[in-house]
Amino acid sequence: MGYTILFSYYEIVGEEARLIDEYRLPSSQQKESLETLLRQQNYEFIGNVDLWGIRTNKFMSIAEIINNGRENIS
């Protein structure tokens, strides 16, 4: 069973965040390996089981680890 990391990039304008781009990165690695990869890229766990994030003054990136066996595409 594989996973996909859904990266969502936002521009921060004042108090609002505007979605700039989304990218899906499919992977056959174990979830723990993907979490290690995100930590190495300075992403921080943000409280949900599979959500990670990184933020600067002007940009924010959210990474969601999705189990391909239960993925919901909207």
mmCIF file with all atom_site columns, C-alpha atoms in Angstrom:
data_model
loop_
_atom_site.group_PDB
_atom_site.id
_atom_site.type_symbol
_atom_site.label_atom_id
_atom_site.label_alt_id
_atom_site.label_comp_id
_atom_site.label_asym_id
_atom_site.label_entity_id
_atom_site.label_seq_id
_atom_site.pdbx_PDB_ins_code
_atom_site.Cartn_x
_atom_site.Cartn_y
_atom_site.Cartn_z
_atom_site.occupancy
_atom_site.B_iso_or_equiv
_atom_site.pdbx_formal_charge
_atom_site.auth_seq_id
_atom_site.auth_comp_id
_atom_site.auth_asym_id
_atom_site.auth_atom_id
_atom_site.pdbx_PDB_model_num
ATOM 1  C CA . MET A 1 1  ? 0.000   0.000  0.000  1.00 0.00 ? 1  MET A CA 1
ATOM 2  C CA . GLY A 1 2  ? 1.384   3.416  -0.914 1.00 0.00 ? 2  GLY A CA 1
ATOM 3  C CA . TYR A 1 3  ? 0.906   6.975  0.176  1.00 0.00 ? 3  TYR A CA 1
ATOM 4  C CA . THR A 1 4  ? 0.615   10.324 -1.536 1.00 0.00 ? 4  THR A CA 1
ATOM 5  C CA . ILE A 1 5  ? 1.784   13.622 -0.098 1.00 0.00 ? 5  ILE A CA 1
ATOM 6  C CA . LEU A 1 6  ? -0.543  16.454 -1.076 1.00 0.00 ? 6  LEU A CA 1
ATOM 7  C CA . PHE A 1 7  ? 1.411   19.724 -0.928 1.00 0.00 ? 7  PHE A CA 1
ATOM 8  C CA . SER A 1 8  ? -0.692  22.910 -0.831 1.00 0.00 ? 8  SER A CA 1
ATOM 9  C CA . TYR A 1 9  ? 1.138   26.230 -1.205 1.00 0.00 ? 9  TYR A CA 1
ATOM 10 C CA . TYR A 1 10 ? -0.412  29.472 0.051  1.00 0.00 ? 10 TYR A CA 1
ATOM 11 C CA . GLU A 1 11 ? 0.501   33.142 -0.193 1.00 0.00 ? 11 GLU A CA 1
ATOM 12 C CA . ILE A 1 12 ? -0.227  35.050 3.006  1.00 0.00 ? 12 ILE A CA 1
ATOM 13 C CA . VAL A 1 13 ? -1.746  38.481 2.399  1.00 0.00 ? 13 VAL A CA 1
ATOM 14 C CA . GLY A 1 14 ? -2.626  40.317 5.593  1.00 0.00 ? 14 GLY A CA 1
ATOM 15 C CA . GLU A 1 15 ? -4.850  38.004 7.622  1.00 0.00 ? 15 GLU A CA 1
ATOM 16 C CA . GLU A 1 16 ? -5.770  35.809 4.640  1.00 0.00 ? 16 GLU A CA 1
ATOM 17 C CA . ALA A 1 17 ? -4.081  32.896 2.882  1.00 0.00 ? 17 ALA A CA 1
ATOM 18 C CA . ARG A 1 18 ? -4.567  32.454 -0.875 1.00 0.00 ? 18 ARG A CA 1
ATOM 19 C CA . LEU A 1 19 ? -3.987  29.050 -2.476 1.00 0.00 ? 19 LEU A CA 1
ATOM 20 C CA . ILE A 1 20 ? -1.242  29.313 -5.094 1.00 0.00 ? 20 ILE A CA 1
ATOM 21 C CA . ASP A 1 21 ? -0.695  25.703 -6.139 1.00 0.00 ? 21 ASP A CA 1
ATOM 22 C CA . GLU A 1 22 ? -1.223  22.070 -5.168 1.00 0.00 ? 22 GLU A CA 1
ATOM 23 C CA . TYR A 1 23 ? 0.992   19.137 -6.024 1.00 0.00 ? 23 TYR A CA 1
ATOM 24 C CA . ARG A 1 24 ? 0.549   15.398 -5.408 1.00 0.00 ? 24 ARG A CA 1
ATOM 25 C CA . LEU A 1 25 ? 3.677   13.346 -4.831 1.00 0.00 ? 25 LEU A CA 1
ATOM 26 C CA . PRO A 1 26 ? 2.947   9.589  -5.008 1.00 0.00 ? 26 PRO A CA 1
ATOM 27 C CA . SER A 1 27 ? 5.262   7.345  -2.994 1.00 0.00 ? 27 SER A CA 1
ATOM 28 C CA . SER A 1 28 ? 5.696   3.670  -2.238 1.00 0.00 ? 28 SER A CA 1
ATOM 29 C CA . GLN A 1 29 ? 7.574   4.455  0.998  1.00 0.00 ? 29 GLN A CA 1
ATOM 30 C CA . GLN A 1 30 ? 6.246   3.734  4.460  1.00 0.00 ? 30 GLN A CA 1
ATOM 31 C CA . LYS A 1 31 ? 4.448   6.558  6.272  1.00 0.00 ? 31 LYS A CA 1
ATOM 32 C CA . GLU A 1 32 ? 7.258   6.856  8.835  1.00 0.00 ? 32 GLU A CA 1
ATOM 33 C CA . SER A 1 33 ? 9.776   7.482  6.023  1.00 0.00 ? 33 SER A CA 1
ATOM 34 C CA . LEU A 1 34 ? 7.587   10.247 4.610  1.00 0.00 ? 34 LEU A CA 1
ATOM 35 C CA . GLU A 1 35 ? 7.289   11.853 8.061  1.00 0.00 ? 35 GLU A CA 1
ATOM 36 C CA . THR A 1 36 ? 11.096  11.773 8.373  1.00 0.00 ? 36 THR A CA 1
ATOM 37 C CA . LEU A 1 37 ? 11.422  13.378 4.933  1.00 0.00 ? 37 LEU A CA 1
ATOM 38 C CA . LEU A 1 38 ? 9.042   16.194 5.927  1.00 0.00 ? 38 LEU A CA 1
ATOM 39 C CA . ARG A 1 39 ? 10.963  16.787 9.185  1.00 0.00 ? 39 ARG A CA 1
ATOM 40 C CA . GLN A 1 40 ? 14.220  17.013 7.210  1.00 0.00 ? 40 GLN A CA 1
ATOM 41 C CA . GLN A 1 41 ? 12.577  19.698 5.047  1.00 0.00 ? 41 GLN A CA 1
ATOM 42 C CA . ASN A 1 42 ? 11.687  21.702 8.218  1.00 0.00 ? 42 ASN A CA 1
ATOM 43 C CA . TYR A 1 43 ? 7.989   20.827 8.167  1.00 0.00 ? 43 TYR A CA 1
ATOM 44 C CA . GLU A 1 44 ? 6.387   20.609 11.600 1.00 0.00 ? 44 GLU A CA 1
ATOM 45 C CA . PHE A 1 45 ? 3.588   18.333 12.756 1.00 0.00 ? 45 PHE A CA 1
ATOM 46 C CA . ILE A 1 46 ? 0.518   20.582 13.135 1.00 0.00 ? 46 ILE A CA 1
ATOM 47 C CA . GLY A 1 47 ? -1.846  18.552 15.250 1.00 0.00 ? 47 GLY A CA 1
ATOM 48 C CA . ASN A 1 48 ? -3.806  16.387 12.868 1.00 0.00 ? 48 ASN A CA 1
ATOM 49 C CA . VAL A 1 49 ? -2.749  12.781 12.353 1.00 0.00 ? 49 VAL A CA 1
ATOM 50 C CA . ASP A 1 50 ? -1.381  13.408 8.862  1.00 0.00 ? 50 ASP A CA 1
ATOM 51 C CA . LEU A 1 51 ? -0.905  17.194 8.514  1.00 0.00 ? 51 LEU A CA 1
ATOM 52 C CA . TRP A 1 52 ? 2.475   18.911 8.442  1.00 0.00 ? 52 TRP A CA 1
ATOM 53 C CA . GLY A 1 53 ? 3.290   22.545 7.734  1.00 0.00 ? 53 GLY A CA 1
ATOM 54 C CA . ILE A 1 54 ? 5.928   25.200 7.274  1.00 0.00 ? 54 ILE A CA 1
ATOM 55 C CA . ARG A 1 55 ? 5.371   28.964 7.279  1.00 0.00 ? 55 ARG A CA 1
ATOM 56 C CA . THR A 1 56 ? 7.287   32.153 6.589  1.00 0.00 ? 56 THR A CA 1
ATOM 57 C CA . ASN A 1 57 ? 6.024   35.740 6.719  1.00 0.00 ? 57 ASN A CA 1
ATOM 58 C CA . LYS A 1 58 ? 4.647   35.572 3.173  1.00 0.00 ? 58 LYS A CA 1
ATOM 59 C CA . PHE A 1 59 ? 4.140   31.895 2.357  1.00 0.00 ? 59 PHE A CA 1
ATOM 60 C CA . MET A 1 60 ? 2.782   28.720 3.927  1.00 0.00 ? 60 MET A CA 1
ATOM 61 C CA . SER A 1 61 ? 3.015   25.112 2.775  1.00 0.00 ? 61 SER A CA 1
ATOM 62 C CA . ILE A 1 62 ? 0.794   22.333 4.106  1.00 0.00 ? 62 ILE A CA 1
ATOM 63 C CA . ALA A 1 63 ? 1.653   18.678 3.452  1.00 0.00 ? 63 ALA A CA 1
ATOM 64 C CA . GLU A 1 64 ? -0.978  15.994 3.991  1.00 0.00 ? 64 GLU A CA 1
ATOM 65 C CA . ILE A 1 65 ? 0.018   12.331 3.944  1.00 0.00 ? 65 ILE A CA 1
ATOM 66 C CA . ILE A 1 66 ? -2.805  10.408 2.275  1.00 0.00 ? 66 ILE A CA 1
ATOM 67 C CA . ASN A 1 67 ? -3.168  6.633  2.443  1.00 0.00 ? 67 ASN A CA 1
ATOM 68 C CA . ASN A 1 68 ? -3.872  5.608  -1.165 1.00 0.00 ? 68 ASN A CA 1
ATOM 69 C CA . GLY A 1 69 ? -6.227  2.903  0.076  1.00 0.00 ? 69 GLY A CA 1
ATOM 70 C CA . ARG A 1 70 ? -8.623  5.504  1.547  1.00 0.00 ? 70 ARG A CA 1
ATOM 71 C CA . GLU A 1 71 ? -7.938  8.599  -0.558 1.00 0.00 ? 71 GLU A CA 1
ATOM 72 C CA . ASN A 1 72 ? -10.873 10.935 -1.136 1.00 0.00 ? 72 ASN A CA 1
ATOM 73 C CA . ILE A 1 73 ? -10.469 13.106 -4.214 1.00 0.00 ? 73 ILE A CA 1
ATOM 74 C CA . SER A 1 74 ? -12.643 16.201 -4.216 1.00 0.00 ? 74 SER A CA 1
#
